[in-house]
Amino acid sequence: MSGTFEILFVLYPRFTQLDFAGPYEVFCRIPGVRVRLASPDGGDLVTEHGLTYRGLERLADIDRCDLICVPGGADQSSVTAPETLAEIARLAGGARFTTSVCNGSLVLGAAGLLRGRRSACHWAMRHLLAGYGATPDEARVVRDGDLITGGGVTAGIDFALACAAEIADATVAQAIQLLIEYAPAPPFGSGRPETAAPGVMEAFQKLVAG
Amino acid sequence: MSGTFEILFVLYPRFTQLDFAGPYEVFCRIPGVRVRLASPDGGDLVTEHGLTYRGLERLADIDRCDLICVPGGADQSSVTAPETLAEIARLAGGARFTTSVCNGSLVLGAAGLLRGRRSACHWAMRHLLAGYGATPDEARVVRDGDLITGGGVTAGIDFALACAAEIADATVAQAIQLLIEYAPAPPFGSGRPETAAPGVMEAFQKLVAG
């Protein structure tokens, strides 16, 4: 890799912090990578649960990037405003990789970037991809040419390690995996609807209803 | 659970953001839980890679909590200052659970909270636990009475789901697992030294050397 590889996260009010935080941790550790954070308005940004990030750049001020990544969020109204979608499409057009985590793929879809492409999404919103001309794919990480998308929330870690292998190489990706001790051992097997224990789907619905 | 269950994260300059971000995402979603963030000095806080969190509380201003959690970090000099360790010991003394992720357990050790106890830690620093009178345990989540500790970085997600089952119940924990789609599928098998592919340990050492 010659020069700096620029990774841009597109953040927005009430985005899901772990959709971003997993890939951020991985990307920051790739040698030769510079990570930038931008939002529609720049400045301070409050996540879904009230954590505040300080001093983001304005999306319109970003000249270019090599990889653009849109995480998911509980409210995508600000990031799907026409002028913001136009900025996302502009930056994706100049990037080597266009990517998303969770329902961030719906933002890529709204920007017109998924027509005729396979894409991942959070399981509960995956069906909405069809509305943007995309083919929903239930894999945890989906690669379709220069488009790399991850599934719900924690899939962002798997996604980012796959990207690291593309940006650097598989050995660097695995060194980062070792550094973040990513040998997962979930205490339960309810990470997907297909494997959820009895009563868990009902508890999930109660949880998201507040 | 009656009343609000108060979870306190003890953050500090150059802490590892994913050690915190995984558990934070899980804890915020447990009904009846209030999550607070504090640091030795309060105010703004810059993580290991330059992300800035805004408006933390001062540790000394926190009256009490039900669960205290110390994530790991690249530089623990500020959090191991005697007056900070005294605050951590004070808060742990009144808490139902004392917890850590990654080398956050070394901070608990320095605060005198691990003598004669079993504890997890990041694999590369696990041997240092013995210096605090603790028994290093290589499990990803280690429970010893009211002490619950997680291994390196991403172990914080497994750790937090195990805590959620204690704070609420196993069904709520699994509903959160389903929400964050935690059905991990690492693209490589190098998450532990014992399973790392040839050349990965050397690449890891190069990575941490900068």
Tab-separated table of C-alpha atoms in Angstrom:
chain	number	residue	atom	x	y	z
A	1	MET	CA	0.000	0.000	0.000
A	2	SER	CA	1.473	3.376	-0.977
A	3	GLY	CA	0.411	6.532	0.871
A	4	THR	CA	-2.300	6.748	3.496
A	5	PHE	CA	-5.506	4.748	3.143
A	6	GLU	CA	-8.363	7.028	4.209
A	7	ILE	CA	-11.346	5.495	5.998
A	8	LEU	CA	-14.392	7.667	6.554
A	9	PHE	CA	-17.194	6.853	8.988
A	10	VAL	CA	-20.475	8.621	8.292
A	11	LEU	CA	-22.070	9.150	11.708
A	12	TYR	CA	-25.394	10.796	12.549
A	13	PRO	CA	-27.618	11.540	15.536
A	14	ARG	CA	-28.838	8.381	17.321
A	15	PHE	CA	-26.552	6.042	15.385
A	16	THR	CA	-25.799	2.738	17.162
A	17	GLN	CA	-22.408	3.209	18.768
A	18	LEU	CA	-21.277	-0.445	18.660
A	19	ASP	CA	-21.960	-0.621	14.883
A	20	PHE	CA	-19.191	1.959	14.681
A	21	ALA	CA	-17.034	1.097	17.708
A	22	GLY	CA	-16.148	-2.445	16.587
A	23	PRO	CA	-14.920	-1.495	13.087
A	24	TYR	CA	-13.286	1.688	14.464
A	25	GLU	CA	-11.149	-0.367	16.860
A	26	VAL	CA	-10.035	-2.652	14.016
A	27	PHE	CA	-9.481	0.054	11.375
A	28	CYS	CA	-7.417	2.301	13.690
A	29	ARG	CA	-4.928	-0.531	14.128
A	30	ILE	CA	-4.211	-1.130	10.420
A	31	PRO	CA	-0.775	0.344	9.576
A	32	GLY	CA	-1.016	3.180	7.035
A	33	VAL	CA	-4.698	3.859	7.678
A	34	ARG	CA	-6.160	7.216	8.718
A	35	VAL	CA	-9.670	7.138	10.173
A	36	ARG	CA	-11.908	10.208	9.918
A	37	LEU	CA	-15.335	10.776	11.449
A	38	ALA	CA	-17.910	12.987	9.780
A	39	SER	CA	-21.593	13.756	10.249
A	40	PRO	CA	-24.126	15.809	8.286
A	41	ASP	CA	-23.605	18.874	10.527
A	42	GLY	CA	-20.184	18.189	12.068
A	43	GLY	CA	-19.380	19.130	15.685
A	44	ASP	CA	-20.677	17.121	18.628
A	45	LEU	CA	-22.829	14.063	18.126
A	46	VAL	CA	-25.072	12.159	20.527
A	47	THR	CA	-25.504	8.400	20.009
A	48	GLU	CA	-28.630	6.294	20.541
A	49	HIS	CA	-28.007	6.005	24.301
A	50	GLY	CA	-26.660	9.472	25.054
A	51	LEU	CA	-22.907	9.011	24.663
A	52	THR	CA	-21.491	12.208	23.125
A	53	TYR	CA	-18.624	12.223	20.613
A	54	ARG	CA	-16.815	15.516	20.237
A	55	GLY	CA	-15.548	17.433	17.235
A	56	LEU	CA	-16.637	15.549	14.101
A	57	GLU	CA	-15.970	16.898	10.630
A	58	ARG	CA	-18.759	18.015	8.282
A	59	LEU	CA	-19.503	15.450	5.598
A	60	ALA	CA	-19.599	18.120	2.873
A	61	ASP	CA	-16.041	19.171	3.864
A	62	ILE	CA	-14.558	15.747	3.128
A	63	ASP	CA	-12.815	15.783	-0.225
A	64	ARG	CA	-12.456	12.048	-0.745
A	65	CYS	CA	-11.858	8.712	0.985
A	66	ASP	CA	-10.698	5.189	0.109
A	67	LEU	CA	-13.372	3.434	2.158
A	68	ILE	CA	-16.689	4.875	3.288
A	69	CYS	CA	-18.575	3.140	6.105
A	70	VAL	CA	-22.119	3.872	7.260
A	71	PRO	CA	-23.113	2.282	10.589
A	72	GLY	CA	-26.712	1.629	11.555
A	73	GLY	CA	-28.905	3.688	13.806
A	74	ALA	CA	-32.241	3.997	15.558
A	75	ASP	CA	-33.230	7.099	13.588
A	76	GLN	CA	-31.956	7.564	10.051
A	77	SER	CA	-33.950	10.670	9.178
A	78	SER	CA	-30.963	13.039	9.297
A	79	VAL	CA	-28.657	10.818	7.280
A	80	THR	CA	-31.252	10.163	4.583
A	81	ALA	CA	-31.866	13.846	3.844
A	82	PRO	CA	-31.331	14.355	0.075
A	83	GLU	CA	-28.228	16.566	0.473
A	84	THR	CA	-26.598	14.041	2.809
A	85	LEU	CA	-27.364	11.118	0.495
A	86	ALA	CA	-25.807	13.144	-2.341
A	87	GLU	CA	-22.594	13.569	-0.308
A	88	ILE	CA	-22.523	9.841	0.479
A	89	ALA	CA	-22.992	8.973	-3.210
A	90	ARG	CA	-20.245	11.459	-4.174
A	91	LEU	CA	-17.751	9.995	-1.675
A	92	ALA	CA	-18.671	6.383	-2.534
A	93	GLY	CA	-18.107	7.203	-6.191
A	94	GLY	CA	-14.456	8.053	-5.506
A	95	ALA	CA	-13.818	5.290	-2.977
A	96	ARG	CA	-12.272	1.874	-3.460
A	97	PHE	CA	-14.774	0.316	-1.045
A	98	THR	CA	-18.336	1.264	-0.126
A	99	THR	CA	-19.384	-0.347	3.137
A	100	SER	CA	-21.957	-0.464	5.919
A	101	VAL	CA	-22.792	-2.205	9.176
A	102	CYS	CA	-26.293	-3.207	10.350
A	103	ASN	CA	-29.082	-1.075	8.853
A	104	GLY	CA	-26.440	1.340	7.534
A	105	SER	CA	-27.019	-0.603	4.314
A	106	LEU	CA	-30.477	0.996	4.080
A	107	VAL	CA	-28.720	4.382	3.901
A	108	LEU	CA	-26.534	3.102	1.056
A	109	GLY	CA	-29.731	1.858	-0.580
A	110	ALA	CA	-31.428	5.235	-0.193
A	111	ALA	CA	-28.351	6.804	-1.806
A	112	GLY	CA	-28.929	4.585	-4.850
A	113	LEU	CA	-25.794	2.517	-4.273
A	114	LEU	CA	-27.352	-0.946	-3.943
A	115	ARG	CA	-29.309	-1.398	-7.169
A	116	GLY	CA	-28.704	-4.926	-8.439
A	117	ARG	CA	-26.260	-5.679	-5.611
A	118	ARG	CA	-26.232	-8.251	-2.797
A	119	SER	CA	-26.191	-6.740	0.676
A	120	ALA	CA	-26.296	-7.607	4.378
A	121	CYS	CA	-28.430	-5.829	6.996
A	122	HIS	CA	-29.656	-6.349	10.560
A	123	TRP	CA	-31.896	-9.466	10.466
A	124	ALA	CA	-34.991	-7.506	11.574
A	125	MET	CA	-34.687	-5.013	8.699
A	126	ARG	CA	-33.095	-7.145	5.988
A	127	HIS	CA	-36.328	-7.395	3.981
A	128	LEU	CA	-36.284	-3.609	3.470
A	129	LEU	CA	-33.258	-3.920	1.168
A	130	ALA	CA	-35.512	-5.138	-1.650
A	131	GLY	CA	-37.138	-1.698	-1.740
A	132	TYR	CA	-33.814	-0.305	-2.956
A	133	GLY	CA	-33.339	-2.886	-5.681
A	134	ALA	CA	-30.857	-4.920	-3.618
A	135	THR	CA	-30.814	-8.645	-2.968
A	136	PRO	CA	-30.908	-9.312	0.786
A	137	ASP	CA	-28.192	-11.763	1.861
A	138	GLU	CA	-28.281	-13.318	5.325
A	139	ALA	CA	-24.509	-13.828	5.533
A	140	ARG	CA	-22.750	-11.965	8.359
A	141	VAL	CA	-20.364	-10.303	5.903
A	142	VAL	CA	-21.406	-9.880	2.258
A	143	ARG	CA	-18.970	-8.939	-0.473
A	144	ASP	CA	-20.219	-7.907	-3.922
A	145	GLY	CA	-17.345	-6.345	-5.825
A	146	ASP	CA	-16.328	-3.088	-4.134
A	147	LEU	CA	-19.380	-3.281	-1.836
A	148	ILE	CA	-18.771	-4.896	1.579
A	149	THR	CA	-21.656	-4.961	4.061
A	150	GLY	CA	-21.997	-6.412	7.550
A	151	GLY	CA	-25.042	-7.740	9.382
A	152	GLY	CA	-26.436	-6.464	12.684
A	153	VAL	CA	-24.341	-4.544	15.249
A	154	THR	CA	-21.660	-7.048	16.335
A	155	ALA	CA	-21.240	-8.311	12.749
A	156	GLY	CA	-19.227	-5.115	12.368
A	157	ILE	CA	-16.238	-6.838	13.967
A	158	ASP	CA	-16.290	-9.743	11.500
A	159	PHE	CA	-16.867	-7.209	8.708
A	160	ALA	CA	-13.923	-5.041	9.761
A	161	LEU	CA	-11.500	-7.967	9.956
A	162	ALA	CA	-12.561	-8.993	6.439
A	163	CYS	CA	-11.934	-5.404	5.272
A	164	ALA	CA	-8.546	-5.333	7.039
A	165	ALA	CA	-7.479	-8.338	4.969
A	166	GLU	CA	-8.351	-6.375	1.799
A	167	ILE	CA	-6.783	-3.089	2.905
A	168	ALA	CA	-3.596	-4.682	4.287
A	169	ASP	CA	-3.380	-8.487	4.157
A	170	ALA	CA	-4.701	-11.544	5.973
A	171	THR	CA	-1.726	-11.664	8.349
A	172	VAL	CA	-2.261	-8.085	9.527
A	173	ALA	CA	-6.001	-8.795	9.898
A	174	GLN	CA	-5.203	-11.815	12.066
A	175	ALA	CA	-2.660	-9.874	14.156
A	176	ILE	CA	-5.455	-7.400	14.930
A	177	GLN	CA	-7.805	-10.292	15.694
A	178	LEU	CA	-5.210	-11.590	18.177
A	179	LEU	CA	-4.756	-8.116	19.675
A	180	ILE	CA	-8.490	-7.683	20.285
A	181	GLU	CA	-8.656	-11.321	21.444
A	182	TYR	CA	-11.503	-12.049	19.083
A	183	ALA	CA	-12.178	-15.686	19.933
A	184	PRO	CA	-15.830	-15.176	20.813
A	185	ALA	CA	-17.601	-17.458	23.282
A	186	PRO	CA	-21.180	-16.170	23.644
A	187	PRO	CA	-22.728	-17.373	26.906
A	188	PHE	CA	-25.977	-18.061	25.020
A	189	GLY	CA	-26.881	-19.224	21.520
A	190	SER	CA	-29.606	-16.645	20.791
A	191	GLY	CA	-27.719	-14.396	18.350
A	192	ARG	CA	-30.049	-15.164	15.424
A	193	PRO	CA	-33.816	-15.670	15.225
A	194	GLU	CA	-33.222	-19.186	13.862
A	195	THR	CA	-31.282	-20.191	16.993
A	196	ALA	CA	-33.036	-18.092	19.668
A	197	ALA	CA	-34.248	-19.971	22.729
A	198	PRO	CA	-37.993	-20.178	23.480
A	199	GLY	CA	-39.405	-16.869	24.732
A	200	VAL	CA	-36.435	-14.819	23.501
A	201	MET	CA	-38.200	-13.404	20.423
A	202	GLU	CA	-41.070	-12.192	22.621
A	203	ALA	CA	-38.552	-10.615	25.034
A	204	PHE	CA	-36.791	-8.986	22.065
A	205	GLN	CA	-40.072	-7.460	20.862
A	206	LYS	CA	-40.779	-6.131	24.346
A	207	LEU	CA	-37.243	-4.696	24.526
A	208	VAL	CA	-37.462	-2.784	21.237
A	209	ALA	CA	-40.975	-1.553	22.061
A	210	GLY	CA	-39.393	0.127	25.147
B	1	MET	CA	-35.281	-5.750	40.420
B	2	SER	CA	-36.633	-2.811	42.431
B	3	GLY	CA	-35.458	0.726	41.660
B	4	THR	CA	-32.720	1.647	39.218
B	5	PHE	CA	-29.608	-0.512	38.920
B	6	GLU	CA	-26.653	1.868	38.585
B	7	ILE	CA	-23.721	0.825	36.392
B	8	LEU	CA	-20.574	2.928	36.537
B	9	PHE	CA	-17.800	2.800	33.939
B	10	VAL	CA	-14.446	4.105	35.130
B	11	LEU	CA	-12.804	5.625	32.039
B	12	TYR	CA	-9.390	7.288	31.753
B	13	PRO	CA	-7.125	8.856	29.116
B	14	ARG	CA	-6.023	6.364	26.427
B	15	PHE	CA	-8.434	3.623	27.524
B	16	THR	CA	-9.327	1.092	24.816
B	17	GLN	CA	-12.679	2.211	23.467
B	18	LEU	CA	-13.979	-1.235	22.422
B	19	ASP	CA	-13.327	-2.629	25.951
B	20	PHE	CA	-15.991	-0.119	26.972
B	21	ALA	CA	-18.162	0.125	23.835
B	22	GLY	CA	-19.194	-3.558	23.788
B	23	PRO	CA	-20.417	-3.706	27.400
B	24	TYR	CA	-21.892	-0.181	27.131
B	25	GLU	CA	-24.104	-1.267	24.230
B	26	VAL	CA	-25.346	-4.280	26.216
B	27	PHE	CA	-25.791	-2.530	29.570
B	28	CYS	CA	-27.733	0.427	28.110
B	29	ARG	CA	-30.336	-2.006	26.809
B	30	ILE	CA	-31.120	-3.709	30.142
B	31	PRO	CA	-34.488	-2.427	31.441
B	32	GLY	CA	-34.153	-0.544	34.748
B	33	VAL	CA	-30.427	0.129	34.329
B	34	ARG	CA	-28.807	3.574	34.404
B	35	VAL	CA	-25.287	3.787	32.972
B	36	ARG	CA	-22.913	6.522	34.172
B	37	LEU	CA	-19.452	7.368	32.867
B	38	ALA	CA	-16.789	8.835	35.115
B	39	SER	CA	-13.067	9.542	34.883
B	40	PRO	CA	-10.478	10.762	37.386
B	41	ASP	CA	-10.825	14.390	36.234
B	42	GLY	CA	-14.275	14.403	34.581
B	43	GLY	CA	-15.000	16.466	31.452
B	44	ASP	CA	-13.781	15.435	28.012
B	45	LEU	CA	-11.777	12.272	27.502
B	46	VAL	CA	-9.595	11.120	24.612
B	47	THR	CA	-9.335	7.384	23.912
B	48	GLU	CA	-6.300	5.404	22.717
B	49	HIS	CA	-6.910	6.357	19.069
B	50	GLY	CA	-8.110	9.918	19.466
B	51	LEU	CA	-11.883	9.556	19.712
B	52	THR	CA	-13.164	12.153	22.194
B	53	TYR	CA	-16.042	11.517	24.592
B	54	ARG	CA	-17.706	14.597	26.004
B	55	GLY	CA	-18.885	15.515	29.481
B	56	LEU	CA	-17.921	12.680	31.836
B	57	GLU	CA	-18.547	12.911	35.560
B	58	ARG	CA	-15.735	13.091	38.132
B	59	LEU	CA	-15.132	9.760	39.845
B	60	ALA	CA	-14.934	11.447	43.267
B	61	ASP	CA	-18.411	12.912	42.699
B	62	ILE	CA	-20.056	9.493	42.331
B	63	ASP	CA	-21.826	8.544	45.518
B	64	ARG	CA	-22.372	4.847	44.832
B	65	CYS	CA	-23.103	2.259	42.154
B	66	ASP	CA	-24.421	-1.281	41.890
B	67	LEU	CA	-21.826	-2.438	39.361
B	68	ILE	CA	-18.437	-0.859	38.724
B	69	CYS	CA	-16.618	-1.696	35.484
B	70	VAL	CA	-13.025	-0.788	34.592
B	71	PRO	CA	-12.078	-1.291	30.923
B	72	GLY	CA	-8.489	-1.769	29.776
B	73	GLY	CA	-6.203	0.786	28.269
B	74	ALA	CA	-2.858	1.495	26.672
B	75	ASP	CA	-1.730	3.763	29.526
B	76	GLN	CA	-3.019	3.140	33.029
B	77	SER	CA	-0.877	5.720	34.835
B	78	SER	CA	-3.766	8.127	35.497
B	79	VAL	CA	-6.181	5.488	36.731
B	80	THR	CA	-3.631	3.885	39.053
B	81	ALA	CA	-2.866	7.125	40.908
B	82	PRO	CA	-3.404	6.428	44.650
B	83	GLU	CA	-6.375	8.801	44.995
B	84	THR	CA	-8.117	7.204	41.982
B	85	LEU	CA	-7.502	3.674	43.255
B	86	ALA	CA	-8.988	4.765	46.599
B	87	GLU	CA	-12.168	5.959	44.818
B	88	ILE	CA	-12.406	2.687	42.899
B	89	ALA	CA	-12.001	0.682	46.123
B	90	ARG	CA	-14.633	2.856	47.837
B	91	LEU	CA	-17.171	2.363	45.036
B	92	ALA	CA	-16.423	-1.367	44.703
B	93	GLY	CA	-16.973	-1.705	48.456
B	94	GLY	CA	-20.567	-0.533	48.094
B	95	ALA	CA	-21.317	-2.314	44.809
B	96	ARG	CA	-23.024	-5.634	44.216
B	97	PHE	CA	-20.584	-6.474	41.402
B	98	THR	CA	-16.979	-5.430	40.810
B	99	THR	CA	-15.982	-5.978	37.198
B	100	SER	CA	-13.392	-5.324	34.507
B	101	VAL	CA	-12.618	-5.975	30.848
B	102	CYS	CA	-9.169	-6.707	29.393
B	103	ASN	CA	-6.288	-5.296	31.460
B	104	GLY	CA	-8.808	-3.308	33.484
B	105	SER	CA	-8.352	-6.197	35.944
B	106	LEU	CA	-4.832	-4.907	36.637
B	107	VAL	CA	-6.433	-1.685	37.891
B	108	LEU	CA	-8.688	-3.700	40.204
B	109	GLY	CA	-5.559	-5.537	41.332
B	110	ALA	CA	-3.715	-2.288	42.026
B	111	ALA	CA	-6.733	-1.176	44.075
B	112	GLY	CA	-6.280	-4.261	46.249
B	113	LEU	CA	-9.496	-5.893	45.074
B	114	LEU	CA	-8.104	-9.152	43.650
B	115	ARG	CA	-6.188	-10.699	46.553
B	116	GLY	CA	-6.941	-14.413	46.656
B	117	ARG	CA	-9.407	-14.116	43.758
B	118	ARG	CA	-9.545	-15.651	40.274
B	119	SER	CA	-9.483	-13.113	37.444
B	120	ALA	CA	-9.399	-12.773	33.657
B	121	CYS	CA	-7.161	-10.364	31.723
B	122	HIS	CA	-5.938	-9.785	28.158
B	123	TRP	CA	-3.833	-12.857	27.256
B	124	ALA	CA	-0.649	-10.798	26.799
B	125	MET	CA	-0.871	-9.325	30.325
B	126	ARG	CA	-2.562	-12.131	32.222
B	127	HIS	CA	0.646	-13.151	34.022
B	128	LEU	CA	0.759	-9.727	35.721
B	129	LEU	CA	-2.300	-10.614	37.822
B	130	ALA	CA	-0.129	-12.769	40.103
B	131	GLY	CA	1.681	-9.623	41.264
B	132	TYR	CA	-1.607	-8.524	42.873
B	133	GLY	CA	-2.205	-11.825	44.650
B	134	ALA	CA	-4.773	-12.972	42.068
B	135	THR	CA	-4.987	-16.298	40.280
B	136	PRO	CA	-4.894	-15.738	36.492
B	137	ASP	CA	-7.708	-17.582	34.719
B	138	GLU	CA	-7.670	-17.968	30.947
B	139	ALA	CA	-11.460	-18.201	30.599
B	140	ARG	CA	-13.111	-15.475	28.539
B	141	VAL	CA	-15.432	-14.563	31.417
B	142	VAL	CA	-14.403	-15.387	34.989
B	143	ARG	CA	-16.804	-15.236	37.902
B	144	ASP	CA	-15.527	-15.416	41.477
B	145	GLY	CA	-18.362	-14.413	43.810
B	146	ASP	CA	-19.179	-10.727	43.252
B	147	LEU	CA	-16.144	-10.319	40.977
B	148	ILE	CA	-16.822	-10.743	37.241
B	149	THR	CA	-13.923	-10.154	34.837
B	150	GLY	CA	-13.613	-10.436	31.061
B	151	GLY	CA	-10.597	-11.257	28.874
B	152	GLY	CA	-9.132	-9.061	26.133
B	153	VAL	CA	-11.134	-6.329	24.340
B	154	THR	CA	-13.926	-8.241	22.520
B	155	ALA	CA	-14.418	-10.544	25.530
B	156	GLY	CA	-16.282	-7.549	26.929
B	157	ILE	CA	-19.336	-8.541	24.878
B	158	ASP	CA	-19.434	-12.088	26.292
B	159	PHE	CA	-18.766	-10.590	29.741
B	160	ALA	CA	-21.602	-8.063	29.457
B	161	LEU	CA	-24.158	-10.654	28.359
B	162	ALA	CA	-23.163	-12.803	31.364
B	163	CYS	CA	-23.624	-9.741	33.613
B	164	ALA	CA	-27.000	-8.965	31.994
B	165	ALA	CA	-28.213	-12.417	33.008
B	166	GLU	CA	-27.280	-11.608	36.625
B	167	ILE	CA	-28.702	-8.066	36.640
B	168	ALA	CA	-31.938	-8.997	34.836
B	169	ASP	CA	-32.320	-12.629	33.774
B	170	ALA	CA	-31.137	-15.024	31.070
B	171	THR	CA	-34.100	-14.242	28.793
B	172	VAL	CA	-33.385	-10.498	28.813
B	173	ALA	CA	-29.688	-11.219	28.198
B	174	GLN	CA	-30.595	-13.364	25.189
B	175	ALA	CA	-33.048	-10.749	23.856
B	176	ILE	CA	-30.130	-8.287	23.886
B	177	GLN	CA	-27.901	-10.881	22.203
B	178	LEU	CA	-30.544	-11.209	19.473
B	179	LEU	CA	-30.829	-7.427	19.157
B	180	ILE	CA	-27.065	-6.999	18.685
B	181	GLU	CA	-27.061	-10.076	16.425
B	182	TYR	CA	-24.261	-11.645	18.413
B	183	ALA	CA	-23.761	-14.853	16.448
B	184	PRO	CA	-20.071	-14.256	15.750
B	185	ALA	CA	-18.391	-15.709	12.676
B	186	PRO	CA	-14.759	-14.539	12.717
B	187	PRO	CA	-13.238	-14.718	9.224
B	188	PHE	CA	-10.025	-16.108	10.770
B	189	GLY	CA	-9.200	-18.367	13.723
B	190	SER	CA	-6.384	-16.288	15.211
B	191	GLY	CA	-8.180	-14.846	18.250
B	192	ARG	CA	-5.915	-16.592	20.778
B	193	PRO	CA	-2.171	-17.308	20.779
B	194	GLU	CA	-2.921	-21.041	20.941
B	195	THR	CA	-4.891	-20.923	17.688
B	196	ALA	CA	-3.023	-18.158	15.786
B	197	ALA	CA	-1.876	-19.021	12.275
B	198	PRO	CA	1.874	-19.153	11.500
B	199	GLY	CA	3.420	-15.689	11.341
B	200	VAL	CA	0.543	-14.001	13.176
B	201	MET	CA	2.344	-13.712	16.542
B	202	GLU	CA	5.288	-11.991	14.826
B	203	ALA	CA	2.873	-9.623	13.039
B	204	PHE	CA	1.155	-8.935	16.373
B	205	GLN	CA	4.487	-8.019	17.995
B	206	LYS	CA	5.281	-5.698	15.102
B	207	LEU	CA	1.833	-4.115	15.403
B	208	VAL	CA	2.090	-3.364	19.116
B	209	ALA	CA	5.656	-2.083	18.698
B	210	GLY	CA	4.187	0.546	16.350
